[in-house]
MMTF fields as JSON, N, C-alpha, C and O atoms, coordinates in Angstrom:
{
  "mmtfVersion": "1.0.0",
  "mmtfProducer": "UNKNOWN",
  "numBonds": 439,
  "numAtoms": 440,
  "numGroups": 110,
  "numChains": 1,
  "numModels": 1,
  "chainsPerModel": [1],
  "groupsPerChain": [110],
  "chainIdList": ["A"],
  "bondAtomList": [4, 2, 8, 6, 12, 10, 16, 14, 20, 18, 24, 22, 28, 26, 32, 30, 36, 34, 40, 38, 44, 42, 48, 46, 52, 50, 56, 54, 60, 58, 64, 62, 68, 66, 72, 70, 76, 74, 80, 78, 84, 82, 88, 86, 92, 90, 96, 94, 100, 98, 104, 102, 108, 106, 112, 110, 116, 114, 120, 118, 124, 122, 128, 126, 132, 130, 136, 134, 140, 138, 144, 142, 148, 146, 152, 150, 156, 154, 160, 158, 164, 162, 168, 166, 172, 170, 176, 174, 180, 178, 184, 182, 188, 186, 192, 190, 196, 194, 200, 198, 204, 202, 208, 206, 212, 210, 216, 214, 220, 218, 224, 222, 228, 226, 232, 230, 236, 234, 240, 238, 244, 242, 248, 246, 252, 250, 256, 254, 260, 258, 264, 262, 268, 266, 272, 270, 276, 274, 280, 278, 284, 282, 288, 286, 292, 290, 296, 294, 300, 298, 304, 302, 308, 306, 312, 310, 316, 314, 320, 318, 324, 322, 328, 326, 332, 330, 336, 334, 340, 338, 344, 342, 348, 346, 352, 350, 356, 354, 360, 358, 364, 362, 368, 366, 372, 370, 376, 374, 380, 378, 384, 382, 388, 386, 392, 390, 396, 394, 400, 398, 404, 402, 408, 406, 412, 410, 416, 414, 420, 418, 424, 422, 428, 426, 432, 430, 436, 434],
  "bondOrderList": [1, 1, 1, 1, 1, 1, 1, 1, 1, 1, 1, 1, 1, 1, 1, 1, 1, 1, 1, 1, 1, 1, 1, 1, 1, 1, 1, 1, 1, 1, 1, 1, 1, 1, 1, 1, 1, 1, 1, 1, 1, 1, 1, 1, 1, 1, 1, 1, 1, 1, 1, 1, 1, 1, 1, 1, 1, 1, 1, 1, 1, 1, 1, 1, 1, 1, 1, 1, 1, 1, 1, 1, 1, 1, 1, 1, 1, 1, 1, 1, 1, 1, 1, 1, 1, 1, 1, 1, 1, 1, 1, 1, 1, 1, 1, 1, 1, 1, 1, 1, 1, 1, 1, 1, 1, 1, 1, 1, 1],
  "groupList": [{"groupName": "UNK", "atomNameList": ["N", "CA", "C", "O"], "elementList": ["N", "C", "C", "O"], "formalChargeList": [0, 0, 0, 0], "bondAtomList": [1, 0, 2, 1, 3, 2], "bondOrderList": [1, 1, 2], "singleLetterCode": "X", "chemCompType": "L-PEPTIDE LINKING"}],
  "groupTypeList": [0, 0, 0, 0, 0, 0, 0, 0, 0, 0, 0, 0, 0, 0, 0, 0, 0, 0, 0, 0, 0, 0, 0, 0, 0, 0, 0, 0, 0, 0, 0, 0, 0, 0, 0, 0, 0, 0, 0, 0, 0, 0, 0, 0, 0, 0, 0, 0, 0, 0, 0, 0, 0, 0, 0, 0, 0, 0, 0, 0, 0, 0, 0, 0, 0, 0, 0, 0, 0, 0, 0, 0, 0, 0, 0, 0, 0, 0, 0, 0, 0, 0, 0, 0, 0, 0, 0, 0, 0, 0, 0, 0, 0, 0, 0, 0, 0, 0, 0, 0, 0, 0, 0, 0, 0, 0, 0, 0, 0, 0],
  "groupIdList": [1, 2, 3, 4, 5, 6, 7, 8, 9, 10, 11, 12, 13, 14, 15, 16, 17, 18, 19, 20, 21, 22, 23, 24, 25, 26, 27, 28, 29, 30, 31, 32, 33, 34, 35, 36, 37, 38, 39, 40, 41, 42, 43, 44, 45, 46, 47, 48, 49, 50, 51, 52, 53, 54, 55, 56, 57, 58, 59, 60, 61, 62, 63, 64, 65, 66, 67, 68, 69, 70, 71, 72, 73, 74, 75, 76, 77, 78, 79, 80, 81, 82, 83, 84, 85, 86, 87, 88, 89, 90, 91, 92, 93, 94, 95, 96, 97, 98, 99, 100, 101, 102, 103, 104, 105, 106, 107, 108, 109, 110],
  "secStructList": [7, 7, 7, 7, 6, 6, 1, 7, 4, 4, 4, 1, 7, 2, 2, 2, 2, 2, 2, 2, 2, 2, 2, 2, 2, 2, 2, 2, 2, 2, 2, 2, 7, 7, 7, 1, 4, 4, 4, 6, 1, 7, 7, 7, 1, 7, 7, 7, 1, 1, 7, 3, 3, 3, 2, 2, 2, 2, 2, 2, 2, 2, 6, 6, 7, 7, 6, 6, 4, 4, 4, 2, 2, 2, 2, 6, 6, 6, 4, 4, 4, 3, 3, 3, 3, 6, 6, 3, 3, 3, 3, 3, 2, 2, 2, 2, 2, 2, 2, 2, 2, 2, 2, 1, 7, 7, 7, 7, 7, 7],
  "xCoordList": [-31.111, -29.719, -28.913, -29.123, -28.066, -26.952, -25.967, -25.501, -25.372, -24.145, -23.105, -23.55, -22.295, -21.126, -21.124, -21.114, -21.13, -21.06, -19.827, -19.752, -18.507, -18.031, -17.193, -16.031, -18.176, -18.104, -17.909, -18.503, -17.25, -17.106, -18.911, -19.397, -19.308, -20.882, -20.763, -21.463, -19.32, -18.748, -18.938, -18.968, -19.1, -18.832, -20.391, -20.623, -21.149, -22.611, -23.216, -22.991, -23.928, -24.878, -26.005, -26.342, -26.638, -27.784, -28.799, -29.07, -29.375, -29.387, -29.23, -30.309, -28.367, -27.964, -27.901, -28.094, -27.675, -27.836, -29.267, -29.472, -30.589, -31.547, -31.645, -31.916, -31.579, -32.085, -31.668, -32.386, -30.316, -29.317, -30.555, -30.743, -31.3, -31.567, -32.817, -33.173, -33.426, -34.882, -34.681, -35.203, -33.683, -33.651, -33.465, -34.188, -32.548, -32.267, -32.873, -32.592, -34.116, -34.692, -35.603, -35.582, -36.429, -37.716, -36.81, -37.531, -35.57, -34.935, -34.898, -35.366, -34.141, -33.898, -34.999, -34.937, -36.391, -37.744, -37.846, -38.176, -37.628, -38.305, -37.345, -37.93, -35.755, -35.769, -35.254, -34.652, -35.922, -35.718, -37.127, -37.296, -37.991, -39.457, -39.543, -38.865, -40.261, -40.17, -41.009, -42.068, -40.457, -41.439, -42.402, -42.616, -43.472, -45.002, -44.728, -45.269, -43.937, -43.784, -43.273, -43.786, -42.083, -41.762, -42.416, -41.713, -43.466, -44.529, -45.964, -47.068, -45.66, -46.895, -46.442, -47.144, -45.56, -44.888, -44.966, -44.405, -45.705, -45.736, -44.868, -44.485, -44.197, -43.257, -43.444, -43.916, -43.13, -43.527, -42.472, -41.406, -42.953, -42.267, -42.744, -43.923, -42.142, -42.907, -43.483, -42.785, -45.153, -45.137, -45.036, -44.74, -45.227, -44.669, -46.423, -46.359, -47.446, -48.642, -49.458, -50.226, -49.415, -50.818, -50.001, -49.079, -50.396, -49.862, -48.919, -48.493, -47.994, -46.754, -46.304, -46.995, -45.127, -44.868, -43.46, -42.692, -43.128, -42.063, -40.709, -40.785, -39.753, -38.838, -38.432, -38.965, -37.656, -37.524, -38.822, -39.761, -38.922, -40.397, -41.36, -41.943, -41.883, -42.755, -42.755, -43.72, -41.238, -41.43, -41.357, -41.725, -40.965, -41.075, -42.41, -42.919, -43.492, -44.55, -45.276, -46.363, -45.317, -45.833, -45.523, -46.526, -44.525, -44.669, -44.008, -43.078, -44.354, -44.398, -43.215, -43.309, -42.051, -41.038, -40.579, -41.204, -38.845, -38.169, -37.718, -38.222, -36.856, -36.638, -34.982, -34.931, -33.973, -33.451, -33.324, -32.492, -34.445, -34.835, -35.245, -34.922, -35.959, -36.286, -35.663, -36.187, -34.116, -33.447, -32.253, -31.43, -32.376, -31.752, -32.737, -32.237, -33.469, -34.721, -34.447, -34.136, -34.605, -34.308, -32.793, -32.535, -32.029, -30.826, -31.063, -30.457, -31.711, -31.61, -32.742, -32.992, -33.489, -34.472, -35.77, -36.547, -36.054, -37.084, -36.626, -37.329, -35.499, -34.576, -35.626, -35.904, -36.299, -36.725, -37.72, -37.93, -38.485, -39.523, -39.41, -40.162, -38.283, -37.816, -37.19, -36.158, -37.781, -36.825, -36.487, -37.315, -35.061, -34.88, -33.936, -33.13, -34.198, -33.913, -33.442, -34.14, -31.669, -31.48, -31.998, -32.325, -31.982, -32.666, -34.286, -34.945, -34.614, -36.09, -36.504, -36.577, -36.643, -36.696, -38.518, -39.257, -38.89, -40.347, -40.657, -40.519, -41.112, -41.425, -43.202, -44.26, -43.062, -44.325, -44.863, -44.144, -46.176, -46.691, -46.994, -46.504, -47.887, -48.546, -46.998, -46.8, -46.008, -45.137, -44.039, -43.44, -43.865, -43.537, -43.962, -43.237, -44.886, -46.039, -45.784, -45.499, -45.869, -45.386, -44.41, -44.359, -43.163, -42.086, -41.846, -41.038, -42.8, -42.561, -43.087, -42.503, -44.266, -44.726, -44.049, -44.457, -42.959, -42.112, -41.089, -40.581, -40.587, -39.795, -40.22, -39.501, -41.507, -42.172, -42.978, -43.903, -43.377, -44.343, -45.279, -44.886, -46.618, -48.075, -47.27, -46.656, -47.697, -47.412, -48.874, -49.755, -48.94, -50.361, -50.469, -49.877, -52.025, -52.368, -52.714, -53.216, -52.507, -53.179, -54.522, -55.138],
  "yCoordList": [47.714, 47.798, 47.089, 45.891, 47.702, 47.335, 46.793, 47.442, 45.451, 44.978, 44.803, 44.779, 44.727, 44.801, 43.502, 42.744, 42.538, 41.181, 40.529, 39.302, 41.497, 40.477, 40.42, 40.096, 40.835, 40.392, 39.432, 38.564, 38.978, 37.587, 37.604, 38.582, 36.554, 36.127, 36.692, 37.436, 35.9, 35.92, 37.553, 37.826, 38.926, 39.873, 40.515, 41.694, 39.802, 40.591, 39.996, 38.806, 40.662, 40.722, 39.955, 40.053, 39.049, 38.566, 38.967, 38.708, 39.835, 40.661, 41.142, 41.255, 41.505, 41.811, 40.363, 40.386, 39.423, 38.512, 38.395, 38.614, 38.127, 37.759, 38.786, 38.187, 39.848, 41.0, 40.515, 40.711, 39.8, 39.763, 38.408, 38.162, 37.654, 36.484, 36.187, 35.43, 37.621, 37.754, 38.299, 37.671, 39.833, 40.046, 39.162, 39.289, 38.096, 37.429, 36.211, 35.665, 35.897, 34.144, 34.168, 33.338, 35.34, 35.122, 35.214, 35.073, 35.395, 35.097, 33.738, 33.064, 33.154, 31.433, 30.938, 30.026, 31.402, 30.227, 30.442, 29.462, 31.795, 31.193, 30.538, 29.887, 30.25, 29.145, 28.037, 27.316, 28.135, 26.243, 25.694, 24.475, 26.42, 25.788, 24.999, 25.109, 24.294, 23.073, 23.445, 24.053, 23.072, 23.265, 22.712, 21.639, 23.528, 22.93, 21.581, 20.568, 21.593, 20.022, 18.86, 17.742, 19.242, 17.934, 18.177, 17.968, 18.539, 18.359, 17.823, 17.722, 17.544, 16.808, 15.161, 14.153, 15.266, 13.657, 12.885, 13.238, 11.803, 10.93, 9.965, 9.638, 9.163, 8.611, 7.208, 6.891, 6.495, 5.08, 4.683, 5.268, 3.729, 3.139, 2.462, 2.122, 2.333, 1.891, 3.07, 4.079, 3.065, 4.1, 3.751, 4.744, 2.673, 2.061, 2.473, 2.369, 2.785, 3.291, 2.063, 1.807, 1.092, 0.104, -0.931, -0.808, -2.077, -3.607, -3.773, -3.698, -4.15, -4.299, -5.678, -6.126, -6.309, -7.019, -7.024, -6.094, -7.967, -7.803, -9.146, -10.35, -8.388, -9.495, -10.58, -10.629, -11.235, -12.577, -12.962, -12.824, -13.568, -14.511, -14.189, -14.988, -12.638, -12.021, -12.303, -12.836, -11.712, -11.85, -13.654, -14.097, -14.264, -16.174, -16.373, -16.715, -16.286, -15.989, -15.352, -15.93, -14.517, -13.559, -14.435, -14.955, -14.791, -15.559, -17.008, -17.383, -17.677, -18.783, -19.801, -20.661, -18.946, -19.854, -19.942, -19.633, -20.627, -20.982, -19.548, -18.616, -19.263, -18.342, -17.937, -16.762, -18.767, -19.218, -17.968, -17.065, -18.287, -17.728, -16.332, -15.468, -15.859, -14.76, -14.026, -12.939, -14.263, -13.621, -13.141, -12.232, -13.733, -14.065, -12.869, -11.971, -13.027, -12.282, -10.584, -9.535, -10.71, -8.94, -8.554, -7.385, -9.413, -8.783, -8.352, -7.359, -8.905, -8.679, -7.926, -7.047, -8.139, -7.716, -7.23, -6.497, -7.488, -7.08, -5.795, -5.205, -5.323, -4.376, -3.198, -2.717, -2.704, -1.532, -1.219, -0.04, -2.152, -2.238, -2.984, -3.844, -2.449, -2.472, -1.429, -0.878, -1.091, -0.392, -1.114, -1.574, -1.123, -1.772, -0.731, 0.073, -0.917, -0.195, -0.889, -1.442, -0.879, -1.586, -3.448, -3.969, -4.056, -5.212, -5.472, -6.48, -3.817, -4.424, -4.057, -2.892, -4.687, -5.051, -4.864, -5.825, -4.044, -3.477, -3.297, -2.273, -4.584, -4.901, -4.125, -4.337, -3.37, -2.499, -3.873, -4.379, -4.445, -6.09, -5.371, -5.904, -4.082, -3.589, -3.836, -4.694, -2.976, -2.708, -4.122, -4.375, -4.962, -6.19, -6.926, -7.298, -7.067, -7.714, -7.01, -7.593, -6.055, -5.581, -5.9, -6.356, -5.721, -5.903, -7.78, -8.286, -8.376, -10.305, -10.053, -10.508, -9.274, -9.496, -8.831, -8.834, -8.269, -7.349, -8.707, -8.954, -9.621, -10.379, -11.78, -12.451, -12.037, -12.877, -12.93, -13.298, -12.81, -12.243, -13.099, -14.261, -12.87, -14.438, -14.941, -14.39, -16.336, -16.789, -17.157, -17.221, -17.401, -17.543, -19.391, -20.387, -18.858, -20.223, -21.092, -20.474, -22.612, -23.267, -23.666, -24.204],
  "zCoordList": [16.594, 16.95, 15.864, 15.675, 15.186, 14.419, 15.06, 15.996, 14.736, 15.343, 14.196, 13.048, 14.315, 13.684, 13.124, 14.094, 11.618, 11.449, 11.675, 11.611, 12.027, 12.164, 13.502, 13.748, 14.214, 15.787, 16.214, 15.574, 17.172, 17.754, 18.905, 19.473, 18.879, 19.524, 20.921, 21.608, 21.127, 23.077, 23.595, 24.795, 22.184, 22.854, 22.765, 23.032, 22.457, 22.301, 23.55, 23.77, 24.358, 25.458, 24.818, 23.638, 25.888, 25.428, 24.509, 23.336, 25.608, 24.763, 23.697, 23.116, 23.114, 21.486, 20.546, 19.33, 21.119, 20.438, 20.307, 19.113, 20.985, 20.579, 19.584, 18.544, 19.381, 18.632, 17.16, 16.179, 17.109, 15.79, 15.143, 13.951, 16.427, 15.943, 15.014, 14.11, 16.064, 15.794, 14.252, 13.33, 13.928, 12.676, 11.753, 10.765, 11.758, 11.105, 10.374, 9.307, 11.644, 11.485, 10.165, 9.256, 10.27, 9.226, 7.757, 6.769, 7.499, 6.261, 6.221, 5.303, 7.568, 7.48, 7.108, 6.284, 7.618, 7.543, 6.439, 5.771, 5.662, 4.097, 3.468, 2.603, 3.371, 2.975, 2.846, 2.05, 4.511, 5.181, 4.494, 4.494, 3.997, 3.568, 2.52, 1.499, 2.709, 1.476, -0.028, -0.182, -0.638, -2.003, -2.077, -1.513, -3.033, -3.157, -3.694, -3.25, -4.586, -5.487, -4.796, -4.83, -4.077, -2.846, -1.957, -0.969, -1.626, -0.233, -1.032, -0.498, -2.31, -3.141, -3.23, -3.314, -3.196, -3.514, -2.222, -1.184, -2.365, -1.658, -1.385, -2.508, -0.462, 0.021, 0.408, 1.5, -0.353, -0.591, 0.907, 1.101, 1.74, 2.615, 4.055, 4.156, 4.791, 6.467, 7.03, 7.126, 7.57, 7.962, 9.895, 10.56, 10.535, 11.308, 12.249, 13.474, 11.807, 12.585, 12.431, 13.359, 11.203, 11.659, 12.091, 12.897, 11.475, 12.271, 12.058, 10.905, 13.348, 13.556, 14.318, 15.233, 13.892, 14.44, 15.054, 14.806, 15.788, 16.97, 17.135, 17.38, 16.913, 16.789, 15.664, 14.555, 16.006, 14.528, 14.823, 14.039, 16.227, 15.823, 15.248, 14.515, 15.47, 15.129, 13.049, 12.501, 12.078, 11.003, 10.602, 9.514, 11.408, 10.892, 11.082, 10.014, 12.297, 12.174, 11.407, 11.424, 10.755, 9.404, 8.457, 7.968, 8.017, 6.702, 7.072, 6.359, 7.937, 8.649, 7.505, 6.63, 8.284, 7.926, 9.29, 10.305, 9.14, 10.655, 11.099, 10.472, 12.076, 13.093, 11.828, 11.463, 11.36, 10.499, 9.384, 9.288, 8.627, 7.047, 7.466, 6.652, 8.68, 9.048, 9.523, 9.77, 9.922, 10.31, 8.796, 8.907, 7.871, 6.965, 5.9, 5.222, 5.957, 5.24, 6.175, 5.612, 7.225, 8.183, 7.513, 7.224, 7.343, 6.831, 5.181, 4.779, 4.486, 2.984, 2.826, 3.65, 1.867, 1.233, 2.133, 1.522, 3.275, 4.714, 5.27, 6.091, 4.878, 5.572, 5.76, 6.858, 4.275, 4.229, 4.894, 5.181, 5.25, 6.481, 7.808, 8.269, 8.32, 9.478, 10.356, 9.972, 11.602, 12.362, 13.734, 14.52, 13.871, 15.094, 16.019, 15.553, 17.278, 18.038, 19.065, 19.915, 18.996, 20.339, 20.28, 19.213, 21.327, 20.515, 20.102, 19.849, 20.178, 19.793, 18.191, 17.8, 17.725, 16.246, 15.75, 15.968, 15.333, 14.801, 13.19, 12.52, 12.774, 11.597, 11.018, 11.61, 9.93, 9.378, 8.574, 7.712, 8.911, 8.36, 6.663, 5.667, 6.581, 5.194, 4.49, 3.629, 4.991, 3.55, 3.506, 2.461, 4.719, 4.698, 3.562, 2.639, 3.656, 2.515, 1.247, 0.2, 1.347, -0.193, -0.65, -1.793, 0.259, -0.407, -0.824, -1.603, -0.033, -0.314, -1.771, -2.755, -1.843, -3.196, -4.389, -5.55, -3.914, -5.51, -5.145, -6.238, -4.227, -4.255, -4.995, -5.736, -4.623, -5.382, -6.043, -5.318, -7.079, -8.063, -7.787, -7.683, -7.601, -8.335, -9.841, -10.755, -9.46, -10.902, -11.08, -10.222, -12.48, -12.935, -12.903, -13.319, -11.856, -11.937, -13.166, -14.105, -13.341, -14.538, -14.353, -15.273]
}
């Protein structure tokens, strides 16, 4: 069934709309699809699946400073491995840790 494109939606029967939708979708999926090259690239960040911790106390506990510095730390530089929701606050410990260590380098022992 041919519909007219520049029909108003309100005047097509259900009917005729699924028909317009069905013709139409398998154009959208090919290309809503992602490229081979950005579906190769890996995505550095929280993946929020292994150890997690909970709340300020939870990150002052992790790197055993005061309640203070850890809240001070969730606002700055901790940000990127954090999701908080509401007041519950869910710290990723792997990329936590990473990011202390691009903040603080090892210095070499003497």
């Amino acid at each position: 069934m041919k519909t007219d494109p520049k029909s108003y939606i309100l005047h097509l029967t259900v009917e005729e709309f699924i028909e317009v939708l069905k013709e139409n979708l398998p154009a959208l999926e090919v290309q809503a699809q992602p490229q081979p090259a950005a579906a190769a690239e890996t995505k550095e960040g929280p993946t929020f699946t292994g150890r997690l911790v909970y709340g300020i106390k939870g990150i002052a506990d992790l790197f055993d400073v005061c309640n203070k510095t850890a809240s001070e730390w969730k606002k700055s530089w901790l940000k990127p491995a954090i999701k908080q929701e509401g007041r519950k606050i869910m710290t990723d410990v792997e990329y936590a840790l990473k990011l202390y260590g691009q903040k603080r380098p090892q210095q070499p022992q003497a």
